[in-house]
Amino acid sequence: MKLSIKMLIAALLVASFVCCKKDDYFIGGSLHNPQFNGTTYEYLKTNPLFDTLLLLIDKTGLKDEVNAANTTFFAPTDYAIKKYVKGVVQERKRLETGDENLVFEFGELDFAQLKDSLRAYIFGEKIERGALNSTGKYFSAKDGEQRHITLWDDPTSDYVSGGLTNLPKYIYFTKVIGSLDPLDNKAVPQTERDMRMQVQTSGIQTTNGILHVLTNGHTFTFATAP
């Protein structure tokens, strides 16, 4: 009997789940050693995906908060910050000035104003993957706002089980709009839908806390283009 490509991928994926230790961290559907011998800030310095994020942390003076003991940081990548700078702030200023060629750069941001925006991703407790489930829970961020955090099976059709039961699970980081939406929120009007972002890398254990990395598709501050 021939296996489809999707079934083969699913089989390999499940095999990786079986063969790896439960305390590993996840990059997408793959497992890796979770321990990093350094602070959260030091981990971010090891990956060029966070170069702009590190500048933002420095300019907002939040390095000590990111590195505080028992802290969880849901890190937006450089892509998320670029989407905010170019897709949101720059477009707003173009509309305000009527200049469709206006160029706005990262260094022109009001960093004092963005301090609480970055604190919305920092939590003063360890939020570990193993303690999450599909029901989810509200956690209070350092800016005083709450985020709903869940662990769900992959909701797409990218994987087929082929009779296997171990499907990828992803952490979701959600800004709730009104009441909490179900996983399948297509029936909820677009303007009322929760702003839900998938975590692409989860469970990195640094010497001061836990690091989760949001998908590159996220826009910093959950802002939307005008």
mmCIF file of C-alpha atoms in Angstrom, residues 21-175:
data_model
loop_
_atom_site.group_PDB
_atom_site.id
_atom_site.type_symbol
_atom_site.label_atom_id
_atom_site.label_comp_id
_atom_site.label_asym_id
_atom_site.label_seq_id
_atom_site.Cartn_x
_atom_site.Cartn_y
_atom_site.Cartn_z
ATOM 1 C CA LYS A 21 11.988 13.858 25.616
ATOM 2 C CA LYS A 22 8.890 15.537 27.039
ATOM 3 C CA ASP A 23 10.853 18.486 28.428
ATOM 4 C CA ASP A 24 12.166 19.576 25.035
ATOM 5 C CA TYR A 25 11.014 22.820 23.477
ATOM 6 C CA PHE A 26 9.152 23.085 20.220
ATOM 7 C CA ILE A 27 10.085 24.849 16.981
ATOM 8 C CA GLY A 28 6.888 24.399 15.024
ATOM 9 C CA GLY A 29 6.358 20.660 15.252
ATOM 10 C CA SER A 30 9.962 19.748 16.064
ATOM 11 C CA LEU A 31 11.499 19.179 19.484
ATOM 12 C CA HIS A 32 14.810 20.534 20.753
ATOM 13 C CA ASN A 33 16.806 20.761 23.958
ATOM 14 C CA PRO A 34 15.066 23.456 26.029
ATOM 15 C CA GLN A 35 17.955 24.577 28.220
ATOM 16 C CA PHE A 36 19.918 27.721 27.424
ATOM 17 C CA ASN A 37 22.775 28.650 29.716
ATOM 18 C CA GLY A 38 22.134 32.371 29.764
ATOM 19 C CA THR A 39 19.439 34.979 30.294
ATOM 20 C CA THR A 40 16.516 35.599 27.986
ATOM 21 C CA TYR A 41 18.223 38.724 26.640
ATOM 22 C CA GLU A 42 21.401 36.731 25.981
ATOM 23 C CA TYR A 43 19.409 34.094 24.106
ATOM 24 C CA LEU A 44 17.875 36.765 21.873
ATOM 25 C CA LYS A 45 21.389 37.965 21.045
ATOM 26 C CA THR A 46 22.248 34.558 19.586
ATOM 27 C CA ASN A 47 19.671 34.873 16.791
ATOM 28 C CA PRO A 48 19.599 37.611 14.109
ATOM 29 C CA LEU A 49 15.814 37.218 14.016
ATOM 30 C CA PHE A 50 15.757 39.431 17.120
ATOM 31 C CA ASP A 51 18.212 42.207 16.198
ATOM 32 C CA THR A 52 15.522 44.898 16.018
ATOM 33 C CA LEU A 53 13.728 43.510 19.077
ATOM 34 C CA LEU A 54 16.947 43.892 21.068
ATOM 35 C CA LEU A 55 17.195 47.525 19.958
ATOM 36 C CA LEU A 56 13.593 48.037 21.068
ATOM 37 C CA ILE A 57 14.320 46.463 24.462
ATOM 38 C CA ASP A 58 17.360 48.719 24.887
ATOM 39 C CA LYS A 59 15.615 51.898 23.782
ATOM 40 C CA THR A 60 12.627 51.276 26.064
ATOM 41 C CA GLY A 61 14.906 50.401 28.985
ATOM 42 C CA LEU A 62 13.278 47.021 29.565
ATOM 43 C CA LYS A 63 16.314 44.724 29.616
ATOM 44 C CA ASP A 64 16.084 44.209 33.382
ATOM 45 C CA GLU A 65 12.377 43.367 33.154
ATOM 46 C CA VAL A 66 12.978 40.844 30.371
ATOM 47 C CA ASN A 67 15.754 39.305 32.493
ATOM 48 C CA ALA A 68 13.875 39.372 35.817
ATOM 49 C CA ALA A 69 13.582 36.061 37.672
ATOM 50 C CA ASN A 70 10.620 33.815 36.799
ATOM 51 C CA THR A 71 9.663 35.935 33.792
ATOM 52 C CA THR A 72 7.947 34.691 30.645
ATOM 53 C CA PHE A 73 8.539 36.648 27.444
ATOM 54 C CA PHE A 74 6.429 36.129 24.326
ATOM 55 C CA ALA A 75 8.952 37.590 21.915
ATOM 56 C CA PRO A 76 7.812 39.342 18.734
ATOM 57 C CA THR A 77 10.345 38.837 15.943
ATOM 58 C CA ASP A 78 11.952 41.543 13.808
ATOM 59 C CA TYR A 79 9.275 40.816 11.189
ATOM 60 C CA ALA A 80 6.560 41.811 13.669
ATOM 61 C CA ILE A 81 8.306 45.094 14.435
ATOM 62 C CA LYS A 82 8.879 45.844 10.744
ATOM 63 C CA LYS A 83 5.187 45.224 10.046
ATOM 64 C CA TYR A 84 4.369 47.759 12.757
ATOM 65 C CA VAL A 85 6.858 50.389 11.561
ATOM 66 C CA LYS A 86 6.193 50.119 7.819
ATOM 67 C CA GLY A 87 2.693 48.689 7.607
ATOM 68 C CA VAL A 88 1.081 50.681 10.402
ATOM 69 C CA VAL A 89 3.009 53.780 11.532
ATOM 70 C CA GLN A 90 4.369 54.713 8.111
ATOM 71 C CA GLU A 91 0.966 54.234 6.453
ATOM 72 C CA ARG A 92 -0.747 56.330 9.116
ATOM 73 C CA LYS A 93 1.729 59.159 8.622
ATOM 74 C CA ARG A 94 1.309 58.991 4.849
ATOM 75 C CA LEU A 95 -2.425 59.448 5.301
ATOM 76 C CA GLU A 96 -1.937 62.255 7.829
ATOM 77 C CA THR A 97 0.456 64.197 5.591
ATOM 78 C CA GLY A 98 -1.021 63.283 2.221
ATOM 79 C CA ASP A 99 2.491 62.232 1.153
ATOM 80 C CA GLU A 100 2.305 58.730 -0.297
ATOM 81 C CA ASN A 101 6.109 58.628 -0.615
ATOM 82 C CA LEU A 102 6.841 59.448 3.038
ATOM 83 C CA VAL A 103 9.375 57.091 4.579
ATOM 84 C CA PHE A 104 9.304 56.364 8.305
ATOM 85 C CA GLU A 105 12.118 54.480 10.020
ATOM 86 C CA PHE A 106 12.436 52.489 13.237
ATOM 87 C CA GLY A 107 14.667 55.112 14.862
ATOM 88 C CA GLU A 108 11.881 57.713 14.601
ATOM 89 C CA LEU A 109 9.531 55.804 16.906
ATOM 90 C CA ASP A 110 8.464 57.304 20.232
ATOM 91 C CA PHE A 111 10.187 54.708 22.406
ATOM 92 C CA ALA A 112 8.892 56.115 25.692
ATOM 93 C CA GLN A 113 5.366 55.622 24.387
ATOM 94 C CA LEU A 114 6.173 52.050 23.338
ATOM 95 C CA LYS A 115 7.423 50.954 26.762
ATOM 96 C CA ASP A 116 4.040 49.617 27.867
ATOM 97 C CA SER A 117 3.459 48.187 24.383
ATOM 98 C CA LEU A 118 6.488 45.925 24.865
ATOM 99 C CA ARG A 119 5.493 45.158 28.459
ATOM 100 C CA ALA A 120 2.322 43.582 27.037
ATOM 101 C CA TYR A 121 4.544 40.638 26.039
ATOM 102 C CA ILE A 122 6.277 40.268 29.432
ATOM 103 C CA PHE A 123 4.737 38.252 32.278
ATOM 104 C CA GLY A 124 5.948 38.077 35.865
ATOM 105 C CA GLU A 125 5.488 34.317 36.154
ATOM 106 C CA LYS A 126 6.574 31.196 34.334
ATOM 107 C CA ILE A 127 4.034 30.174 31.692
ATOM 108 C CA GLU A 128 5.096 26.687 30.717
ATOM 109 C CA ARG A 129 3.770 24.708 27.792
ATOM 110 C CA GLY A 130 3.057 21.651 29.942
ATOM 111 C CA ALA A 131 0.674 23.622 32.167
ATOM 112 C CA LEU A 132 -1.482 24.849 29.254
ATOM 113 C CA ASN A 133 -4.514 23.198 27.676
ATOM 114 C CA SER A 134 -7.283 23.866 25.146
ATOM 115 C CA THR A 135 -9.420 25.687 27.718
ATOM 116 C CA GLY A 136 -6.703 28.229 28.242
ATOM 117 C CA LYS A 137 -6.205 30.802 30.951
ATOM 118 C CA TYR A 138 -5.888 34.561 31.308
ATOM 119 C CA PHE A 139 -2.485 35.867 32.377
ATOM 120 C CA SER A 140 -1.669 39.447 33.381
ATOM 121 C CA ALA A 141 1.157 41.091 31.461
ATOM 122 C CA LYS A 142 3.500 43.729 32.870
ATOM 123 C CA ASP A 143 1.428 46.503 31.241
ATOM 124 C CA GLY A 144 -1.614 45.471 33.305
ATOM 125 C CA GLU A 145 -3.510 43.952 30.371
ATOM 126 C CA GLN A 146 -4.522 40.312 30.150
ATOM 127 C CA ARG A 147 -3.813 37.810 27.414
ATOM 128 C CA HIS A 148 -5.576 34.492 26.970
ATOM 129 C CA ILE A 149 -3.102 31.672 26.380
ATOM 130 C CA THR A 150 -4.015 28.199 25.170
ATOM 131 C CA LEU A 151 -2.511 25.001 23.787
ATOM 132 C CA TRP A 152 -4.474 23.658 20.819
ATOM 133 C CA ASP A 153 -4.095 20.936 18.234
ATOM 134 C CA ASP A 154 -3.040 22.278 14.859
ATOM 135 C CA PRO A 155 -6.377 23.515 13.397
ATOM 136 C CA THR A 156 -5.257 23.393 9.755
ATOM 137 C CA SER A 157 -5.373 20.514 7.303
ATOM 138 C CA ASP A 158 -1.602 20.610 6.798
ATOM 139 C CA TYR A 159 -1.255 17.313 8.623
ATOM 140 C CA VAL A 160 -3.310 14.151 8.254
ATOM 141 C CA SER A 161 -3.254 11.561 10.991
ATOM 142 C CA GLY A 162 -3.558 8.442 8.798
ATOM 143 C CA GLY A 163 -4.907 6.678 11.880
ATOM 144 C CA LEU A 164 -2.284 8.263 14.140
ATOM 145 C CA THR A 165 -3.384 10.381 17.078
ATOM 146 C CA ASN A 166 -0.354 12.574 17.842
ATOM 147 C CA LEU A 167 -0.915 15.828 15.974
ATOM 148 C CA PRO A 168 1.109 19.018 16.498
ATOM 149 C CA LYS A 169 -0.021 21.288 19.320
ATOM 150 C CA TYR A 170 0.618 25.013 19.303
ATOM 151 C CA ILE A 171 0.468 27.713 21.942
ATOM 152 C CA TYR A 172 -1.813 30.605 21.020
ATOM 153 C CA PHE A 173 -1.324 34.102 22.442
ATOM 154 C CA THR A 174 -4.618 36.010 22.236
ATOM 155 C CA LYS A 175 -5.774 39.567 22.708
#
